[in-house]
Tab-separated table of C-alpha atoms in Angstrom:
chain	number	residue	atom	x	y	z
M	172	MET	CA	17.507	-10.628	11.281
M	173	ALA	CA	14.737	-11.534	13.677
M	174	LYS	CA	11.196	-11.032	12.523
M	175	PRO	CA	9.553	-8.047	14.266
M	176	SER	CA	6.443	-7.875	16.282
M	177	ILE	CA	3.871	-5.749	14.506
M	178	LEU	CA	3.416	-2.277	15.966
M	179	LEU	CA	-0.008	-0.910	16.772
M	180	HIS	CA	-0.062	1.463	13.843
M	181	LEU	CA	0.927	-1.324	11.490
M	182	LEU	CA	-1.826	-3.532	12.855
M	183	LEU	CA	-4.330	-0.795	12.224
M	184	LEU	CA	-3.089	-0.328	8.692
M	185	LEU	CA	-2.556	-3.934	7.703
M	186	PHE	CA	-5.603	-5.568	9.255
M	187	ASN	CA	-8.314	-2.923	8.910
M	188	GLN	CA	-10.139	-2.351	5.634
M	189	HIS	CA	-8.947	0.819	3.917
M	190	SER	CA	-11.412	3.695	3.874
M	191	LEU	CA	-11.988	3.260	0.165
M	192	SER	CA	-13.884	0.051	0.863
M	193	LEU	CA	-16.691	2.204	2.231
M	194	ALA	CA	-17.497	2.941	-1.388
M	195	LEU	CA	-19.440	-0.289	-1.517
M	196	GLU	CA	-21.889	1.009	1.078
M	197	ALA	CA	-21.954	4.454	-0.481
M	198	SER	CA	-22.569	3.160	-4.001
M	199	PHE	CA	-25.194	0.588	-3.198
M	200	SER	CA	-27.919	1.188	-0.630
M	201	GLY	CA	-28.496	-2.577	-0.244
M	202	GLY	CA	-26.662	-4.592	2.407
M	203	ILE	CA	-24.894	-7.913	2.346
M	204	GLY	CA	-26.889	-10.510	0.517
M	205	GLY	CA	-27.272	-9.096	-2.971
M	206	VAL	CA	-29.974	-6.446	-2.785
M	207	SER	CA	-30.730	-4.865	-6.156
M	208	VAL	CA	-30.571	-1.122	-6.575
M	209	SER	CA	-32.754	0.336	-9.283
M	210	GLY	CA	-31.872	3.974	-8.880
M	211	GLY	CA	-28.467	3.743	-10.494
M	212	ILE	CA	-25.126	5.202	-9.552
M	213	GLN	CA	-24.528	8.891	-10.117
M	214	GLY	CA	-22.401	9.268	-13.201
M	215	GLY	CA	-22.513	5.545	-13.974
M	216	PHE	CA	-19.919	2.894	-13.185
M	217	GLY	CA	-18.917	1.908	-16.701
M	218	GLY	CA	-20.064	0.206	-19.847
M	219	THR	CA	-22.901	0.958	-22.202
M	220	ILE	CA	-26.341	-0.638	-22.280
M	221	THR	CA	-26.601	-3.096	-25.125
M	222	ASN	CA	-29.710	-3.200	-27.291
M	223	SER	CA	-29.444	-6.964	-27.882
M	224	PRO	CA	-32.425	-8.931	-26.620
M	225	ALA	CA	-31.990	-10.836	-23.372
M	226	PRO	CA	-32.328	-14.640	-23.405
M	227	PRO	CA	-35.571	-16.001	-21.941
M	228	GLY	CA	-35.641	-15.812	-18.149
M	229	PHE	CA	-33.167	-12.914	-17.907
M	230	GLN	CA	-33.952	-9.226	-17.487
M	231	SER	CA	-31.015	-8.173	-19.635
M	232	LEU	CA	-28.085	-9.504	-21.620
M	233	LYS	CA	-25.770	-8.120	-18.933
M	234	LEU	CA	-27.408	-10.291	-16.282
M	235	TYR	CA	-27.223	-13.300	-18.589
M	236	ARG	CA	-23.491	-12.738	-19.005
M	237	ALA	CA	-23.194	-12.357	-15.214
M	238	TYR	CA	-25.049	-15.662	-14.773
M	239	ARG	CA	-22.557	-17.419	-17.056
M	240	ALA	CA	-19.607	-15.867	-15.222
M	241	LEU	CA	-20.823	-16.760	-11.751
M	242	GLN	CA	-21.834	-20.309	-12.642
M	243	SER	CA	-18.423	-20.868	-14.205
M	244	TRP	CA	-16.779	-19.550	-11.040
M	245	LYS	CA	-19.043	-21.660	-8.835
M	246	SER	CA	-17.809	-24.789	-10.598
M	247	ALA	CA	-14.206	-23.802	-9.701
M	248	ILE	CA	-14.969	-23.281	-6.013
M	249	THR	CA	-13.937	-26.427	-4.173
M	250	ASP	CA	-14.581	-25.410	-0.579
M	251	ASP	CA	-17.514	-23.369	0.740
M	252	PRO	CA	-17.851	-23.892	4.518
M	253	TYR	CA	-20.574	-21.249	4.927
M	254	GLY	CA	-22.648	-22.312	1.935
M	255	VAL	CA	-22.329	-18.981	0.134
M	256	THR	CA	-22.629	-20.472	-3.330
M	257	ASN	CA	-25.666	-22.519	-2.309
M	258	THR	CA	-27.604	-19.341	-3.026
M	259	TRP	CA	-26.104	-19.062	-6.528
M	260	VAL	CA	-29.066	-20.827	-8.099
M	261	GLY	CA	-31.455	-19.549	-10.753
M	262	THR	CA	-31.399	-16.660	-13.168
M	263	ASN	CA	-31.748	-13.805	-10.664
M	264	VAL	CA	-28.053	-13.228	-9.973
M	265	CYS	CA	-28.868	-10.060	-8.007
M	266	ASN	CA	-30.175	-12.339	-5.248
M	267	TYR	CA	-26.937	-14.318	-5.041
M	268	ARG	CA	-25.215	-13.890	-1.701
M	269	GLY	CA	-22.313	-11.457	-1.984
M	270	VAL	CA	-23.421	-10.124	-5.371
M	271	PHE	CA	-24.619	-6.534	-5.757
M	272	CYS	CA	-26.510	-5.099	-8.692
M	273	ALA	CA	-27.094	-1.546	-9.858
M	274	SER	CA	-27.996	0.304	-13.007
M	275	PRO	CA	-24.928	1.284	-15.063
M	276	LEU	CA	-26.479	4.533	-16.250
M	277	VAL	CA	-28.531	7.156	-14.465
M	278	GLY	CA	-32.169	6.949	-15.458
M	279	SER	CA	-31.951	3.385	-16.739
M	280	SER	CA	-33.819	0.496	-15.158
M	281	GLU	CA	-31.510	-2.132	-16.615
M	282	LEU	CA	-29.363	-3.821	-13.966
M	283	ALA	CA	-25.840	-5.226	-14.032
M	284	VAL	CA	-23.540	-6.763	-11.441
M	285	ALA	CA	-21.618	-3.842	-9.964
M	286	GLY	CA	-19.945	-5.407	-6.927
M	287	ILE	CA	-18.887	-8.705	-5.401
M	288	ASP	CA	-18.061	-8.824	-1.696
M	289	LEU	CA	-17.088	-12.270	-0.410
M	290	ASN	CA	-14.786	-11.153	2.391
M	291	HIS	CA	-14.256	-13.744	5.157
M	292	ALA	CA	-16.193	-16.457	3.324
M	293	LEU	CA	-13.252	-18.926	3.500
M	294	LEU	CA	-13.942	-20.043	-0.043
M	295	GLY	CA	-11.410	-22.369	-1.686
M	296	GLY	CA	-10.720	-22.723	-5.377
M	297	THR	CA	-9.438	-20.543	-8.200
M	298	LEU	CA	-10.419	-17.463	-10.154
M	299	VAL	CA	-11.754	-18.233	-13.631
M	300	SER	CA	-11.276	-16.295	-16.854
M	301	ASP	CA	-15.052	-16.110	-17.393
M	302	LEU	CA	-15.271	-13.572	-14.579
M	303	SER	CA	-14.266	-11.025	-17.206
M	304	LEU	CA	-17.849	-11.250	-18.474
M	305	LEU	CA	-18.696	-9.003	-15.513
M	306	SER	CA	-17.640	-5.985	-17.532
M	307	ASP	CA	-19.503	-3.504	-15.295
M	308	LEU	CA	-17.901	-4.719	-12.066
M	309	SER	CA	-16.735	-1.841	-9.877
M	310	LEU	CA	-15.727	-3.635	-6.650
M	311	LEU	CA	-14.221	-7.113	-6.153
M	312	HIS	CA	-13.507	-7.907	-2.496
M	313	LEU	CA	-12.149	-11.401	-1.725
M	314	ASN	CA	-10.358	-10.773	1.571
M	315	THR	CA	-9.769	-13.815	3.805
M	316	ASN	CA	-10.523	-16.755	1.597
M	317	ARG	CA	-8.448	-19.703	0.390
M	318	PHE	CA	-8.151	-18.999	-3.302
M	319	THR	CA	-5.044	-20.322	-5.039
M	320	GLY	CA	-3.408	-19.968	-8.422
M	321	THR	CA	-2.920	-16.745	-10.341
M	322	VAL	CA	-5.000	-13.790	-11.493
M	323	PRO	CA	-6.420	-14.471	-15.004
M	324	ASP	CA	-5.155	-12.281	-17.839
M	325	THR	CA	-8.778	-11.717	-18.902
M	326	PHE	CA	-9.193	-9.437	-15.906
M	327	ASN	CA	-7.946	-6.643	-18.158
M	328	ASP	CA	-11.584	-6.479	-19.313
M	329	PHE	CA	-12.502	-4.964	-15.934
M	330	ILE	CA	-12.524	-1.432	-17.305
M	331	SER	CA	-14.783	-0.164	-14.495
M	332	LEU	CA	-13.115	-1.884	-11.514
M	333	THR	CA	-12.019	0.643	-8.874
M	334	GLU	CA	-11.212	-1.685	-5.945
M	335	LEU	CA	-9.507	-5.082	-6.050
M	336	ASP	CA	-8.929	-6.802	-2.707
M	337	LEU	CA	-7.259	-10.233	-2.984
M	338	SER	CA	-5.683	-10.117	0.474
M	339	ASN	CA	-5.387	-13.042	2.879
M	340	ASN	CA	-5.507	-15.785	0.266
M	341	ARG	CA	-3.004	-18.238	-1.214
M	342	PHE	CA	-2.322	-16.698	-4.611
M	343	THR	CA	1.096	-17.388	-6.149
M	344	GLY	CA	3.197	-16.337	-9.108
M	345	PRO	CA	4.752	-13.004	-10.068
M	346	PHE	CA	3.137	-9.639	-9.520
M	347	PRO	CA	-0.216	-9.803	-11.381
M	348	SER	CA	0.601	-7.265	-14.062
M	349	VAL	CA	-2.904	-7.531	-15.477
M	350	VAL	CA	-3.999	-5.073	-12.771
M	351	LEU	CA	-1.964	-2.394	-14.567
M	352	SER	CA	-4.377	-2.708	-17.513
M	353	MET	CA	-7.416	-1.752	-15.419
M	354	PRO	CA	-7.898	1.961	-16.193
M	355	SER	CA	-10.223	2.727	-13.262
M	356	LEU	CA	-8.417	0.822	-10.494
M	357	ILE	CA	-7.317	2.970	-7.546
M	358	TYR	CA	-7.274	0.485	-4.636
M	359	LEU	CA	-5.038	-2.598	-4.878
M	360	ASP	CA	-4.676	-5.008	-1.959
M	361	LEU	CA	-2.414	-8.051	-2.475
M	362	ARG	CA	-1.185	-8.472	1.103
M	363	PHE	CA	-0.826	-11.846	2.829
M	364	ASN	CA	-0.414	-14.020	-0.257
M	365	LYS	CA	2.561	-15.763	-1.867
M	366	PHE	CA	3.226	-13.453	-4.791
M	367	GLY	CA	6.926	-13.161	-5.572
M	368	GLY	CA	9.538	-11.746	-7.908
M	369	VAL	CA	10.340	-8.137	-8.715
M	370	LEU	CA	7.883	-5.265	-9.005
M	371	PRO	CA	7.202	-3.787	-12.453
M	372	ASP	CA	8.139	-0.130	-12.967
M	373	ASP	CA	4.649	0.614	-14.243
M	374	LEU	CA	3.164	-0.112	-10.816
M	375	PHE	CA	4.150	3.342	-9.630
M	376	THR	CA	3.159	5.187	-12.781
M	377	SER	CA	-0.425	3.945	-12.488
M	378	ASN	CA	-3.165	5.943	-10.788
M	379	PHE	CA	-3.409	3.874	-7.613
M	380	ASP	CA	-4.246	5.701	-4.416
M	381	ALA	CA	-3.582	2.691	-2.152
M	382	ILE	CA	-1.110	-0.163	-2.769
M	383	PHE	CA	-0.830	-2.970	-0.219
M	384	LEU	CA	2.007	-5.409	-1.002
M	385	ASN	CA	3.000	-6.510	2.483
M	386	ASN	CA	3.491	-10.090	3.620
M	387	ASN	CA	4.327	-11.644	0.284
M	388	GLN	CA	7.598	-12.874	-1.229
M	389	PHE	CA	8.502	-9.917	-3.443
M	390	GLU	CA	12.223	-9.301	-3.880
M	391	GLY	CA	14.782	-7.166	-5.638
M	392	PRO	CA	15.101	-3.379	-5.605
M	393	ILE	CA	12.174	-1.032	-5.236
M	394	PRO	CA	11.790	0.643	-8.662
M	395	LEU	CA	13.020	4.203	-9.160
M	396	SER	CA	9.559	5.027	-10.463
M	397	LEU	CA	8.351	5.038	-6.846
M	398	GLY	CA	8.734	8.811	-6.865
M	399	ASN	CA	6.107	9.088	-9.605
M	400	SER	CA	3.390	7.334	-7.642
M	401	PRO	CA	0.264	9.350	-6.747
M	402	ALA	CA	-0.567	6.903	-3.933
M	403	SER	CA	-1.337	8.102	-0.437
M	404	VAL	CA	-0.661	4.712	1.190
M	405	ILE	CA	1.931	2.079	0.211
M	406	THR	CA	3.047	-0.914	2.239
M	407	PHE	CA	6.199	-2.853	1.317
M	408	ALA	CA	6.503	-4.512	4.731
M	409	ASN	CA	7.484	-8.129	5.360
M	410	ASN	CA	8.910	-9.019	1.953
M	411	ASN	CA	12.448	-9.558	0.661
M	412	PHE	CA	13.155	-6.203	-1.002
M	413	SER	CA	16.837	-5.278	-1.166
M	414	GLY	CA	19.114	-2.477	-2.308
M	415	ASP	CA	18.973	1.220	-1.536
M	416	LEU	CA	15.874	3.242	-0.897
M	417	PRO	CA	15.243	4.987	-4.259
M	418	ALA	CA	16.564	8.530	-4.309
M	419	THR	CA	13.273	9.477	-5.953
M	420	PHE	CA	11.240	8.398	-2.921
M	421	GLY	CA	10.815	11.963	-1.720
M	422	TYR	CA	9.217	13.012	-4.977
M	423	MET	CA	5.966	11.423	-3.975
M	424	GLY	CA	5.700	14.803	-2.268
M	425	SER	CA	2.750	15.978	-0.241
M	426	ARG	CA	0.350	13.334	-1.555
M	427	VAL	CA	1.668	10.448	0.521
M	428	ARG	CA	0.425	9.825	4.067
M	429	GLU	CA	1.731	6.372	5.077
M	430	VAL	CA	4.624	4.246	3.794
M	431	LEU	CA	5.864	1.087	5.482
M	432	PHE	CA	9.221	-0.454	4.502
M	433	MET	CA	9.627	-2.531	7.657
M	434	ASN	CA	11.221	-5.973	7.722
M	435	ASN	CA	12.988	-6.161	4.376
M	436	GLN	CA	16.683	-6.132	3.444
M	437	LEU	CA	17.031	-2.513	2.370
M	438	THR	CA	20.453	-0.925	2.736
M	439	GLY	CA	22.339	2.343	2.358
M	440	CYS	CA	21.603	5.895	3.368
M	441	ILE	CA	18.288	7.676	3.741
M	442	PRO	CA	18.039	10.047	0.758
M	443	GLU	CA	17.970	13.744	1.588
M	444	GLY	CA	14.896	14.148	-0.615
M	445	ILE	CA	12.834	12.450	2.073
M	446	GLY	CA	12.188	15.964	3.377
M	447	LEU	CA	9.801	16.523	0.491
M	448	LEU	CA	7.251	14.269	2.190
M	449	SER	CA	5.851	17.190	4.085
M	450	GLN	CA	2.461	15.634	4.854
M	451	ILE	CA	3.475	12.060	5.608
M	452	GLN	CA	2.021	10.837	8.895
M	453	VAL	CA	3.437	7.312	9.280
M	454	LEU	CA	6.911	6.259	8.117
M	455	ASP	CA	8.307	2.878	9.158
M	456	LEU	CA	11.881	2.018	8.118
M	457	SER	CA	12.447	-0.544	10.883
M	458	PHE	CA	14.095	-3.973	10.615
M	459	ASN	CA	16.289	-3.205	7.620
M	460	LEU	CA	19.993	-2.507	7.145
M	461	PHE	CA	19.958	1.276	6.750
M	462	SER	CA	23.023	3.074	8.065
M	463	GLY	CA	24.690	6.438	8.510
M	464	HIS	CA	23.385	9.616	10.082
M	465	LEU	CA	19.849	10.927	9.739
M	466	PRO	CA	19.607	13.636	7.051
M	467	ASP	CA	18.875	17.231	8.015
M	468	SER	CA	15.824	17.200	5.772
M	469	PHE	CA	13.964	15.178	8.418
M	470	SER	CA	13.155	18.605	9.841
M	471	CYS	CA	10.726	19.108	6.952
M	472	LEU	CA	8.492	16.193	7.938
M	473	THR	CA	6.096	18.524	9.692
M	474	GLY	CA	3.109	16.150	9.484
M	475	ILE	CA	4.822	13.023	10.809
M	476	GLN	CA	3.086	11.341	13.743
M	477	VAL	CA	4.714	7.905	13.851
M	478	LEU	CA	8.387	7.497	12.910
M	479	ASN	CA	10.021	4.100	13.385
M	480	ILE	CA	13.675	3.593	12.416
M	481	ALA	CA	14.377	0.786	14.893
M	482	HIS	CA	16.596	-2.244	14.188
M	483	ASN	CA	18.906	-0.677	11.609
M	484	GLU	CA	22.516	0.532	11.773
M	485	PHE	CA	22.015	4.280	12.165
M	486	SER	CA	24.652	6.113	14.173
M	487	GLY	CA	25.644	9.524	15.485
M	488	ILE	CA	23.434	11.718	17.639
M	489	VAL	CA	19.647	11.525	17.588
M	490	PRO	CA	19.259	15.113	16.409
M	491	ASP	CA	17.025	17.994	17.454
M	492	ILE	CA	15.631	18.171	13.923
M	493	VAL	CA	13.805	14.883	14.558
M	494	CYS	CA	12.764	15.434	18.145
M	495	GLU	CA	11.486	18.960	17.420
M	496	LEU	CA	8.829	17.681	14.991
M	497	ARG	CA	5.630	18.954	16.591
M	498	SER	CA	3.213	16.358	15.230
M	499	LEU	CA	5.177	13.442	16.642
M	500	ALA	CA	3.212	10.974	18.763
M	501	ASN	CA	5.649	8.061	18.676
M	502	LEU	CA	9.372	7.957	17.898
M	503	THR	CA	11.240	4.638	17.902
M	504	VAL	CA	15.023	4.605	17.375
M	505	ALA	CA	15.721	1.365	19.281
M	506	PHE	CA	18.501	-1.070	18.352
M	507	ASN	CA	20.722	1.133	16.264
M	508	PHE	CA	24.167	2.542	17.112
M	509	PHE	CA	23.253	6.055	18.205
M	510	SER	CA	25.819	7.438	20.625
M	511	GLY	CA	23.956	10.438	22.045
M	512	LEU	CA	20.780	12.467	22.331
M	513	SER	CA	20.207	16.106	21.505
M	514	GLN	CA	18.683	18.365	24.166
M	515	GLU	CA	15.278	18.396	22.530
M	516	CYS	CA	15.115	14.574	22.494
M	517	SER	CA	15.524	14.561	26.263
M	518	ARG	CA	12.289	16.577	26.562
M	519	LEU	CA	10.042	14.247	24.560
M	520	SER	CA	8.539	12.669	27.674
M	521	PHE	CA	7.253	16.076	28.750
M	522	ARG	CA	5.357	16.289	25.432
M	523	ASN	CA	3.767	12.850	25.964
M	524	VAL	CA	5.610	11.484	22.944
M	525	GLY	CA	6.325	7.758	23.030
M	526	PHE	CA	10.108	7.409	22.727
M	527	ASP	CA	12.020	4.109	22.610
M	528	LEU	CA	15.807	4.460	22.539
M	529	SER	CA	16.787	1.062	23.952
M	530	GLY	CA	19.528	-1.021	22.390
M	531	ASN	CA	21.822	1.844	21.331
M	532	CYS	CA	25.182	3.113	22.575
M	533	ILE	CA	24.059	6.169	24.567
M	534	PRO	CA	26.070	6.695	27.770
M	535	GLY	CA	24.056	6.932	30.957
M	536	LYS	CA	20.896	5.394	29.489
M	537	VAL	CA	19.543	2.017	30.560
M	538	MET	CA	19.035	-0.980	28.293
M	539	GLN	CA	21.868	-0.071	25.913
M	540	ARG	CA	24.186	-2.320	23.919
M	541	PRO	CA	27.242	-3.691	25.740
M	542	PRO	CA	30.419	-1.614	25.160
M	543	PRO	CA	32.146	-4.242	22.956
M	544	GLU	CA	29.303	-4.028	20.432
M	545	CYS	CA	29.451	-0.244	20.347
M	546	ASN	CA	33.236	-0.071	20.154
M	547	GLY	CA	33.335	-2.567	17.323
M	548	TYR	CA	30.847	-0.748	15.112
M	549	GLN	CA	32.540	0.742	12.028
M	550	GLY	CA	29.614	2.008	9.965
M	551	GLY	CA	29.133	5.524	11.297
M	552	PHE	CA	30.517	7.656	8.454
M	553	ASN	CA	29.340	6.028	5.244
M	554	CYS	CA	26.968	8.728	3.989
M	555	ILE	CA	28.394	11.701	2.090
M	556	ARG	CA	25.785	14.393	1.688
M	557	ILE	CA	25.700	17.510	-0.450
M	558	PRO	CA	25.438	20.355	2.065
M	559	ALA	CA	22.409	22.615	2.067
M	560	THR	CA	20.696	24.876	4.550
M	561	ARG	CA	17.458	23.858	6.226
M	562	PRO	CA	15.386	26.711	4.658
M	563	LEU	CA	16.359	25.528	1.180
M	564	GLU	CA	15.306	21.944	1.917
M	565	CYS	CA	11.899	22.835	3.314
M	566	GLN	CA	11.279	25.474	0.660
M	567	ALA	CA	11.818	22.793	-1.955
M	568	VAL	CA	8.917	20.835	-0.500
M	569	GLY	CA	6.474	23.429	-1.769
M	570	GLU	CA	8.207	23.724	-5.129
M	571	VAL	CA	7.800	20.066	-6.041
M	572	SER	CA	4.029	19.701	-6.146
M	573	THR	CA	3.909	17.769	-9.404
M	574	VAL	CA	6.155	14.854	-10.290
M	575	GLU	CA	7.164	14.266	-13.888
M	576	LYS	CA	5.684	11.027	-15.161
M	577	GLY	CA	7.987	8.281	-16.342
M	578	THR	CA	9.807	5.250	-15.041
M	579	GLY	CA	13.176	6.865	-14.562
M	580	GLY	CA	12.308	9.018	-11.585
M	581	VAL	CA	13.346	12.604	-10.914
M	582	ASP	CA	16.787	14.132	-10.482
M	583	PRO	CA	16.844	15.876	-7.052
M	584	ARG	CA	19.323	18.462	-8.330
M	585	ALA	CA	16.736	19.738	-10.794
M	586	HIS	CA	14.708	21.018	-7.846
M	587	GLY	CA	17.522	22.381	-5.726
M	588	VAL	CA	17.209	19.577	-3.177
M	589	PRO	CA	20.372	18.258	-1.577
M	590	GLY	CA	21.200	14.695	-2.451
M	591	SER	CA	23.132	11.970	-0.750
M	592	ARG	CA	25.281	9.072	-1.820
M	593	PRO	CA	27.171	6.346	-0.054
M	594	SER	CA	30.900	6.778	0.159
M	595	PRO	CA	32.991	4.416	-1.990
């Protein structure tokens, strides 16, 4: 399949810093350049203050450990075009460029390294295991550098880390499972690297709010545990995932806001349980191999603003249940095998909804597939669905507010939600 051009909403999601990154500014009143904060962070950001004496020249043992960690890392940095590490000299690590200090406990004057922000520094080199000495670290932002290698296993000592941004680097190897041992981590950004292999089931039973996996080399099926994830944003785009969309996907429920599956090798039918995603705003299924008719439960996606199902093998009529969705701002169904439009879909232009239906098999519409392609398509009746009325589907959305934890997912029948399965 041809690689897609990135849509505007994807650009906004993939290239802008997630809103959680604002925590750096909120937590530390100093700006870029390593300004110390003596007032502390409300509630603390982890760790306990040791009573051991600090070595000569250091304000505390924590800062001595930070000095050791940063000097070890500096020795592993092989390229520094902006001279960031030229400032990493002397015992006052709080003055190092990109390093932020704060007091771990309210009312304490003792400082520790709480954040590292080296975004867009174009640093080359590797991550070193001694970085785990920064046990009070809350934020580690390394977006847009040239780091290679893998993530050290010692990173499981980052018990206070809430945000880890390794995006736009050259990391390799399997999914860095060490991140699953970080109890405070809620923001994980691995996009635009060369990570590969299958995803661990535990990824979606962790407490992440944002998971960015796009533009790597991940493969295999998406784990069934996806339905257990509390995340509000997940991007699977531009990898090599294959197999069916997990039937448990819908059991992410009202928590999820944006999910991107675009440009993988996913197949099969869209599960009926997708209607449980009542508050989802952006759903991109484009550039895969999905097929069959759209499920009736699409009518329950009352919060959806951007829906992209282009470049698949969907067929049948583009139904009213999709075009009636009142929050829609952009609907893309291009390059499928749809053979007709419902009446409501014909009115989308009057609602100022962006609607792309090119490359289908709809009589009387311009820019459609040539008749031989449409006549030769045989995939229109490969989804057998358990019938259910629309009120039951949408009522079930409110009933499933909490997802059972575990790696096996949830049985849709336990909640009265219609299921779907491919025909033999």
